[in-house]
């Protein structure tokens, strides 16, 4: 059992919730930063919450925001963490084109504020720092696997902001001796993925169509290729990165690539439907082979201003140095997400069980 204390920025997100579970299992005291909201936004960690007045409580949350430097200093000073995991971000690529300034303020300058807070409080020598980086840094140019030495070419405001955060993490490591590392994570999903992200959008639609609550699914680029893994595997990699004596930057990926089209086909296959495609480009349509029902249509609004067509990671360094490799297959990931959403839709319809 560990007696370490961790501070997770973005604790209410998909990765934050899985990382909290992992660290609690390892005996950590976990503190999470959450943004103030007039509606509840803690669903992913509610099952972990214990009244702070309870003796021996090991998980607590604090209000805060990456846009508020004073708040970050205060929380770090109060928590006295051994490890900081910066998972906070405006992380939706398409939304970043509509809110580029906010994305930069949160994702780029927010990282700088955290690193500066550690320096001002003189935490650089006694606190390890993890920066959540992204495969979007690579831009998807060419069709070769991307590793830590692959040149970056960000193609969205989100990726550009994350590139600043990446290099500031490297700079503070080299300039001030921080134990600071970047995890360049390729796409990682789960039933806890936000509903506006394409994978969860697909699995929710499949479940809703199956329950008769939705007619069809609208998507953009079906031929975009991604390296998809499970978030549970990836938070294990984050933790392993901070356990290394020497800080460094690591690609975490499965080493397999699948198209959005494949994800759709696998998702419908889980509920016993086979998708048959007809047409091309913006006019392509996916039908249910058995019934002829239109299941998928293309909506040009979902194409990005600058498309990232191909992301495939080479996790060789993580395998060799961290002993890390993914354990959950693409097929099992999609199945878990679809079945979770089938249950969600069942509850939304007021059903008590799957079968009767």
Short mmCIF file of C-alpha atoms in Angstrom, two decimals:
data_model
loop_
_atom_site.label_atom_id
_atom_site.label_comp_id
_atom_site.label_asym_id
_atom_site.label_seq_id
_atom_site.Cartn_x
_atom_site.Cartn_y
_atom_site.Cartn_z
CA UNK A 1 0.00 0.00 0.00
CA UNK A 2 1.21 3.47 -0.91
CA UNK A 3 1.08 6.55 1.28
CA UNK A 4 1.49 8.89 -1.69
CA UNK A 5 -0.82 11.79 -2.46
CA UNK A 6 -1.91 12.53 -6.01
CA UNK A 7 -3.63 15.59 -7.45
CA UNK A 8 -5.67 14.93 -10.61
CA UNK A 9 -6.63 17.92 -12.73
CA UNK A 10 -9.76 16.96 -14.66
CA UNK A 11 -10.84 14.30 -12.19
CA UNK A 12 -14.44 14.21 -13.44
CA UNK A 13 -13.49 13.18 -16.97
CA UNK A 14 -13.20 9.71 -18.45
CA UNK A 15 -9.48 9.37 -17.75
CA UNK A 16 -9.70 11.12 -14.40
CA UNK A 17 -12.29 8.67 -13.11
CA UNK A 18 -10.36 5.57 -14.18
CA UNK A 19 -7.10 7.00 -12.84
CA UNK A 20 -8.76 7.78 -9.50
CA UNK A 21 -9.93 4.18 -9.22
CA UNK A 22 -6.45 2.88 -10.05
CA UNK A 23 -4.66 5.12 -7.55
CA UNK A 24 -7.12 4.36 -4.77
CA UNK A 25 -6.54 0.65 -5.38
CA UNK A 26 -2.81 1.33 -5.00
CA UNK A 27 -3.35 3.03 -1.64
CA UNK A 28 -2.97 6.66 -2.71
CA UNK A 29 -4.72 9.62 -1.20
CA UNK A 30 -6.35 11.23 -4.23
CA UNK A 31 -7.40 14.85 -4.61
CA UNK A 32 -9.28 15.95 -7.70
CA UNK A 33 -9.84 19.36 -9.23
CA UNK A 34 -13.31 19.94 -10.66
CA UNK A 35 -14.85 22.99 -12.28
CA UNK A 36 -17.79 24.73 -10.64
CA UNK A 37 -21.03 24.07 -12.47
CA UNK A 38 -24.68 24.83 -11.72
CA UNK A 39 -25.49 21.23 -12.66
CA UNK A 40 -23.89 18.09 -11.29
CA UNK A 41 -20.87 17.08 -13.35
CA UNK A 42 -19.40 14.34 -11.17
CA UNK A 43 -21.26 11.27 -12.44
CA UNK A 44 -18.07 9.41 -13.38
CA UNK A 45 -16.66 9.63 -9.84
CA UNK A 46 -19.81 9.65 -7.71
CA UNK A 47 -19.32 5.99 -6.84
CA UNK A 48 -15.95 6.89 -5.29
CA UNK A 49 -17.11 9.85 -3.26
CA UNK A 50 -17.14 9.58 0.53
CA UNK A 51 -18.23 12.35 2.89
CA UNK A 52 -14.99 14.20 3.78
CA UNK A 53 -16.00 14.08 7.46
CA UNK A 54 -15.64 10.29 7.36
CA UNK A 55 -12.50 9.07 9.16
CA UNK A 56 -9.81 7.75 6.81
CA UNK A 57 -11.34 9.18 3.64
CA UNK A 58 -8.84 8.95 0.76
CA UNK A 59 -10.65 10.78 -2.05
CA UNK A 60 -11.52 14.46 -1.97
CA UNK A 61 -12.47 17.02 -4.60
CA UNK A 62 -11.69 20.72 -4.81
CA UNK A 63 -13.17 23.46 -6.95
CA UNK A 64 -10.73 24.90 -9.44
CA UNK A 65 -9.96 25.72 -13.03
CA UNK A 66 -6.90 25.76 -15.26
CA UNK A 67 -7.67 29.37 -16.15
CA UNK A 68 -7.18 30.49 -12.51
CA UNK A 69 -3.51 30.58 -11.48
CA UNK A 70 -4.18 31.72 -7.91
CA UNK A 71 -6.54 28.83 -7.35
CA UNK A 72 -4.01 26.32 -8.70
CA UNK A 73 -1.35 27.63 -6.30
CA UNK A 74 -3.75 27.40 -3.38
CA UNK A 75 -4.85 23.83 -4.12
CA UNK A 76 -1.29 22.56 -4.64
CA UNK A 77 -0.21 24.24 -1.41
CA UNK A 78 -3.10 22.65 0.52
CA UNK A 79 -2.83 19.17 -0.99
CA UNK A 80 0.98 18.84 -0.96
CA UNK A 81 0.92 16.22 -3.74
CA UNK A 82 3.67 13.76 -4.58
CA UNK A 83 2.28 13.43 -8.11
CA UNK A 84 0.24 15.77 -10.31
CA UNK A 85 -1.67 14.44 -13.31
CA UNK A 86 -2.82 17.20 -15.65
CA UNK A 87 -5.73 15.64 -17.54
CA UNK A 88 -7.76 18.85 -17.71
CA UNK A 89 -8.53 20.30 -21.12
CA UNK A 90 -11.09 21.43 -23.65
CA UNK A 91 -10.52 18.14 -25.45
CA UNK A 92 -13.02 18.12 -28.32
CA UNK A 93 -11.17 18.68 -31.61
CA UNK A 94 -14.16 19.95 -33.62
CA UNK A 95 -15.22 22.30 -30.81
CA UNK A 96 -11.70 23.75 -30.72
CA UNK A 97 -12.27 25.25 -34.18
CA UNK A 98 -15.28 27.11 -32.75
CA UNK A 99 -13.62 28.10 -29.44
CA UNK A 100 -9.91 28.45 -30.28
CA UNK A 101 -9.17 31.15 -27.71
CA UNK A 102 -10.78 29.26 -24.84
CA UNK A 103 -9.03 26.08 -25.94
CA UNK A 104 -5.65 27.83 -25.92
CA UNK A 105 -6.32 29.46 -22.55
CA UNK A 106 -7.23 26.13 -20.95
CA UNK A 107 -5.03 23.60 -22.73
CA UNK A 108 -1.90 25.66 -23.40
CA UNK A 109 -1.75 28.40 -20.76
CA UNK A 110 -3.41 26.15 -18.18
CA UNK A 111 -0.41 23.84 -18.38
CA UNK A 112 1.95 26.80 -17.99
CA UNK A 113 0.01 27.95 -14.91
CA UNK A 114 0.39 24.52 -13.31
CA UNK A 115 4.11 24.30 -14.03
CA UNK A 116 4.66 27.83 -12.74
CA UNK A 117 2.65 27.11 -9.59
CA UNK A 118 4.97 24.18 -8.87
CA UNK A 119 8.01 26.41 -9.41
CA UNK A 120 6.71 29.27 -7.25
CA UNK A 121 5.84 26.85 -4.44
CA UNK A 122 9.22 25.08 -4.88
CA UNK A 123 7.56 21.74 -5.63
CA UNK A 124 9.72 20.93 -8.64
CA UNK A 125 12.11 18.77 -6.62
CA UNK A 126 9.51 16.78 -4.68
CA UNK A 127 6.51 16.39 -6.98
CA UNK A 128 6.30 14.43 -10.23
CA UNK A 129 4.24 15.87 -13.06
CA UNK A 130 2.32 14.10 -15.84
CA UNK A 131 1.08 16.05 -18.86
CA UNK A 132 -1.72 14.52 -20.92
CA UNK A 133 -0.56 14.98 -24.48
CA UNK A 134 -2.27 13.68 -27.61
CA UNK A 135 -1.74 11.87 -30.89
CA UNK A 136 -3.40 14.87 -32.58
CA UNK A 137 0.07 16.51 -32.37
CA UNK A 138 1.15 14.39 -35.33
CA UNK A 139 -1.54 15.61 -37.71
CA UNK A 140 -2.00 12.27 -39.44
CA UNK A 141 0.16 13.11 -42.47
CA UNK A 142 1.35 9.96 -44.21
CA UNK A 143 0.49 6.39 -43.29
CA UNK A 144 3.36 5.24 -41.08
CA UNK A 145 3.22 4.53 -37.36
CA UNK A 146 4.02 7.53 -35.18
CA UNK A 147 6.50 7.37 -32.29
CA UNK A 148 8.16 9.83 -29.92
CA UNK A 149 10.57 10.97 -32.67
CA UNK A 150 7.93 11.58 -35.35
CA UNK A 151 7.73 15.29 -36.33
CA UNK A 152 4.65 17.13 -35.09
CA UNK A 153 2.16 18.82 -37.41
CA UNK A 154 -0.92 19.93 -35.44
CA UNK A 155 -4.03 20.47 -37.57
CA UNK A 156 -6.51 21.96 -35.11
CA UNK A 157 -6.54 24.65 -32.40
CA UNK A 158 -6.76 21.79 -29.88
CA UNK A 159 -3.63 20.12 -31.24
CA UNK A 160 -1.75 23.43 -31.44
CA UNK A 161 -2.61 24.24 -27.82
CA UNK A 162 -1.51 20.77 -26.75
CA UNK A 163 1.76 21.24 -28.66
CA UNK A 164 2.51 24.32 -26.55
CA UNK A 165 1.73 22.31 -23.41
CA UNK A 166 3.99 19.48 -24.60
CA UNK A 167 6.98 21.75 -25.16
CA UNK A 168 6.45 23.71 -21.95
CA UNK A 169 6.56 20.41 -20.05
CA UNK A 170 9.83 19.53 -21.79
CA UNK A 171 11.17 23.04 -21.16
CA UNK A 172 10.46 22.99 -17.42
CA UNK A 173 12.04 19.54 -17.21
CA UNK A 174 15.21 20.77 -18.88
CA UNK A 175 15.35 24.27 -17.37
CA UNK A 176 14.36 23.55 -13.76
CA UNK A 177 14.98 19.83 -13.30
CA UNK A 178 11.31 18.86 -13.02
CA UNK A 179 10.35 15.20 -13.03
CA UNK A 180 7.87 16.06 -15.78
CA UNK A 181 6.74 13.70 -18.53
CA UNK A 182 4.37 13.78 -21.48
CA UNK A 183 2.10 10.87 -22.28
CA UNK A 184 1.31 11.06 -26.01
CA UNK A 185 -1.86 9.02 -25.88
CA UNK A 186 -3.63 7.77 -28.96
CA UNK A 187 -7.42 7.50 -28.96
CA UNK A 188 -8.69 5.74 -25.87
CA UNK A 189 -12.36 5.14 -25.25
CA UNK A 190 -14.76 3.51 -22.79
CA UNK A 191 -18.42 3.61 -21.74
CA UNK A 192 -17.45 6.76 -19.80
CA UNK A 193 -16.45 8.62 -22.97
CA UNK A 194 -18.35 11.87 -23.50
CA UNK A 195 -21.42 11.54 -25.67
CA UNK A 196 -20.24 14.10 -28.25
CA UNK A 197 -17.11 12.12 -29.17
CA UNK A 198 -17.51 10.02 -32.31
CA UNK A 199 -17.10 6.59 -30.69
CA UNK A 200 -19.68 7.21 -27.99
CA UNK A 201 -21.93 8.95 -30.49
CA UNK A 202 -21.86 5.75 -32.53
CA UNK A 203 -22.51 3.36 -29.64
CA UNK A 204 -25.33 5.49 -28.22
CA UNK A 205 -26.94 5.71 -31.64
CA UNK A 206 -26.68 1.95 -32.14
CA UNK A 207 -28.41 1.37 -28.81
CA UNK A 208 -31.05 4.03 -29.46
CA UNK A 209 -31.82 2.65 -32.93
CA UNK A 210 -32.10 -0.83 -31.48
CA UNK A 211 -34.63 0.43 -28.89
CA UNK A 212 -36.58 2.40 -31.50
CA UNK A 213 -35.60 5.75 -29.96
CA UNK A 214 -33.60 7.07 -32.95
CA UNK A 215 -33.98 6.66 -36.71
CA UNK A 216 -30.41 6.86 -37.98
CA UNK A 217 -26.84 7.94 -37.25
CA UNK A 218 -25.21 10.97 -38.91
CA UNK A 219 -21.41 10.97 -39.29
CA UNK A 220 -18.60 12.75 -41.13
CA UNK A 221 -15.44 11.12 -42.44
CA UNK A 222 -16.03 7.35 -42.39
CA UNK A 223 -12.56 6.59 -43.70
CA UNK A 224 -10.59 8.37 -40.97
CA UNK A 225 -8.23 5.81 -39.40
CA UNK A 226 -7.53 5.72 -35.69
CA UNK A 227 -5.62 3.67 -33.13
CA UNK A 228 -8.31 2.93 -30.53
CA UNK A 229 -7.66 1.46 -27.08
CA UNK A 230 -9.41 1.30 -23.72
CA UNK A 231 -8.99 4.14 -21.22
CA UNK A 232 -8.44 1.65 -18.38
CA UNK A 233 -5.25 0.44 -20.04
CA UNK A 234 -4.04 3.96 -20.69
CA UNK A 235 -4.35 5.29 -17.14
CA UNK A 236 -2.17 2.37 -16.05
CA UNK A 237 0.39 3.70 -18.51
CA UNK A 238 0.13 7.20 -17.04
CA UNK A 239 0.90 5.87 -13.59
CA UNK A 240 3.84 3.81 -14.85
CA UNK A 241 5.31 6.87 -16.55
CA UNK A 242 5.53 8.71 -13.22
CA UNK A 243 7.11 5.72 -11.47
CA UNK A 244 10.24 5.94 -13.68
CA UNK A 245 13.37 7.34 -12.07
CA UNK A 246 14.13 9.41 -15.16
CA UNK A 247 11.33 11.48 -16.71
CA UNK A 248 10.67 11.14 -20.43
CA UNK A 249 7.93 11.28 -23.04
CA UNK A 250 6.02 8.17 -24.12
CA UNK A 251 3.60 7.16 -26.85
CA UNK A 252 0.79 4.95 -25.54
CA UNK A 253 -1.07 3.14 -28.32
CA UNK A 254 -2.26 -0.28 -29.43
CA UNK A 255 -0.31 -0.39 -32.69
CA UNK A 256 -3.52 -1.26 -34.58
CA UNK A 257 -5.52 1.00 -36.87
CA UNK A 258 -9.24 0.89 -37.68
CA UNK A 259 -11.51 3.19 -39.69
CA UNK A 260 -14.59 4.93 -38.35
CA UNK A 261 -16.45 2.72 -40.82
CA UNK A 262 -15.09 -0.40 -39.08
CA UNK A 263 -16.15 0.99 -35.71
CA UNK A 264 -19.69 1.49 -37.03
CA UNK A 265 -19.82 -2.01 -38.49
CA UNK A 266 -18.57 -3.63 -35.31
CA UNK A 267 -20.97 -1.60 -33.15
CA UNK A 268 -24.03 -2.64 -35.18
CA UNK A 269 -22.75 -6.21 -35.28
CA UNK A 270 -22.96 -6.32 -31.47
CA UNK A 271 -26.75 -5.95 -31.71
CA UNK A 272 -27.05 -8.40 -34.60
CA UNK A 273 -27.23 -5.93 -37.49
CA UNK A 274 -24.99 -6.06 -40.58
CA UNK A 275 -24.30 -2.73 -42.29
CA UNK A 276 -24.19 -2.66 -46.08
CA UNK A 277 -22.82 0.47 -47.74
CA UNK A 278 -24.07 2.14 -50.91
CA UNK A 279 -22.94 5.28 -52.72
CA UNK A 280 -19.79 7.30 -52.16
CA UNK A 281 -18.56 10.54 -50.64
CA UNK A 282 -21.18 12.71 -48.98
CA UNK A 283 -23.90 10.58 -50.57
CA UNK A 284 -22.82 7.30 -48.99
CA UNK A 285 -25.45 5.52 -46.91
CA UNK A 286 -25.32 2.48 -44.60
CA UNK A 287 -28.27 0.06 -44.69
CA UNK A 288 -29.32 -2.85 -42.53
CA UNK A 289 -28.65 -5.78 -44.85
CA UNK A 290 -31.61 -7.78 -43.52
CA UNK A 291 -34.33 -5.12 -43.29
CA UNK A 292 -33.11 -2.44 -45.69
CA UNK A 293 -33.47 0.21 -42.98
CA UNK A 294 -31.21 3.25 -43.45
CA UNK A 295 -28.87 3.27 -40.46
CA UNK A 296 -26.10 5.73 -41.36
CA UNK A 297 -25.95 8.93 -43.43
CA UNK A 298 -23.17 11.44 -44.04
CA UNK A 299 -23.56 15.01 -42.79
CA UNK A 300 -20.89 17.37 -44.22
CA UNK A 301 -21.12 19.51 -41.05
CA UNK A 302 -19.11 16.84 -39.26
CA UNK A 303 -16.06 17.18 -41.50
CA UNK A 304 -13.20 19.11 -39.89
CA UNK A 305 -11.74 22.22 -41.57
CA UNK A 306 -8.41 20.31 -41.61
CA UNK A 307 -8.91 16.55 -41.58
CA UNK A 308 -6.60 14.16 -39.74
CA UNK A 309 -6.92 11.01 -41.79
CA UNK A 310 -4.46 8.59 -40.17
CA UNK A 311 -3.24 8.10 -36.60
CA UNK A 312 -1.38 4.93 -35.67
CA UNK A 313 0.94 4.73 -32.68
CA UNK A 314 4.18 2.84 -32.15
CA UNK A 315 4.35 2.10 -28.39
CA UNK A 316 7.76 0.37 -28.52
CA UNK A 317 9.37 2.69 -25.94
CA UNK A 318 6.49 2.20 -23.48
CA UNK A 319 6.68 -1.57 -23.95
CA UNK A 320 10.43 -1.69 -23.41
CA UNK A 321 10.81 0.79 -20.54
CA UNK A 322 7.44 0.71 -18.76
CA UNK A 323 6.48 -2.89 -19.38
CA UNK A 324 3.18 -1.49 -20.64
CA UNK A 325 0.95 -2.95 -23.30
CA UNK A 326 -2.82 -2.77 -23.86
CA UNK A 327 -4.92 -5.70 -22.64
CA UNK A 328 -8.37 -4.93 -24.11
CA UNK A 329 -8.94 -5.56 -27.82
CA UNK A 330 -10.70 -3.27 -30.27
CA UNK A 331 -13.58 -5.74 -30.60
CA UNK A 332 -14.02 -6.07 -26.82
CA UNK A 333 -13.87 -2.29 -26.41
CA UNK A 334 -16.67 -1.71 -28.92
CA UNK A 335 -18.76 -4.52 -27.43
CA UNK A 336 -18.44 -3.09 -23.91
CA UNK A 337 -19.41 0.39 -25.07
CA UNK A 338 -22.43 -0.78 -27.06
CA UNK A 339 -23.76 -3.03 -24.30
CA UNK A 340 -23.31 -0.25 -21.75
CA UNK A 341 -25.34 2.11 -23.92
CA UNK A 342 -28.00 -0.56 -24.50
CA UNK A 343 -28.43 -0.61 -20.73
CA UNK A 344 -28.47 3.21 -20.60
CA UNK A 345 -31.23 3.33 -23.21
CA UNK A 346 -33.13 0.62 -21.36
CA UNK A 347 -33.13 2.76 -18.22
CA UNK A 348 -34.13 5.85 -20.20
CA UNK A 349 -37.18 3.96 -21.43
CA UNK A 350 -38.07 3.03 -17.87
CA UNK A 351 -37.30 -0.66 -18.32
CA UNK A 352 -36.16 -2.74 -15.37
CA UNK A 353 -34.29 -5.42 -17.23
CA UNK A 354 -32.96 -6.23 -20.68
CA UNK A 355 -35.40 -8.97 -21.58
CA UNK A 356 -38.90 -8.39 -20.31
#
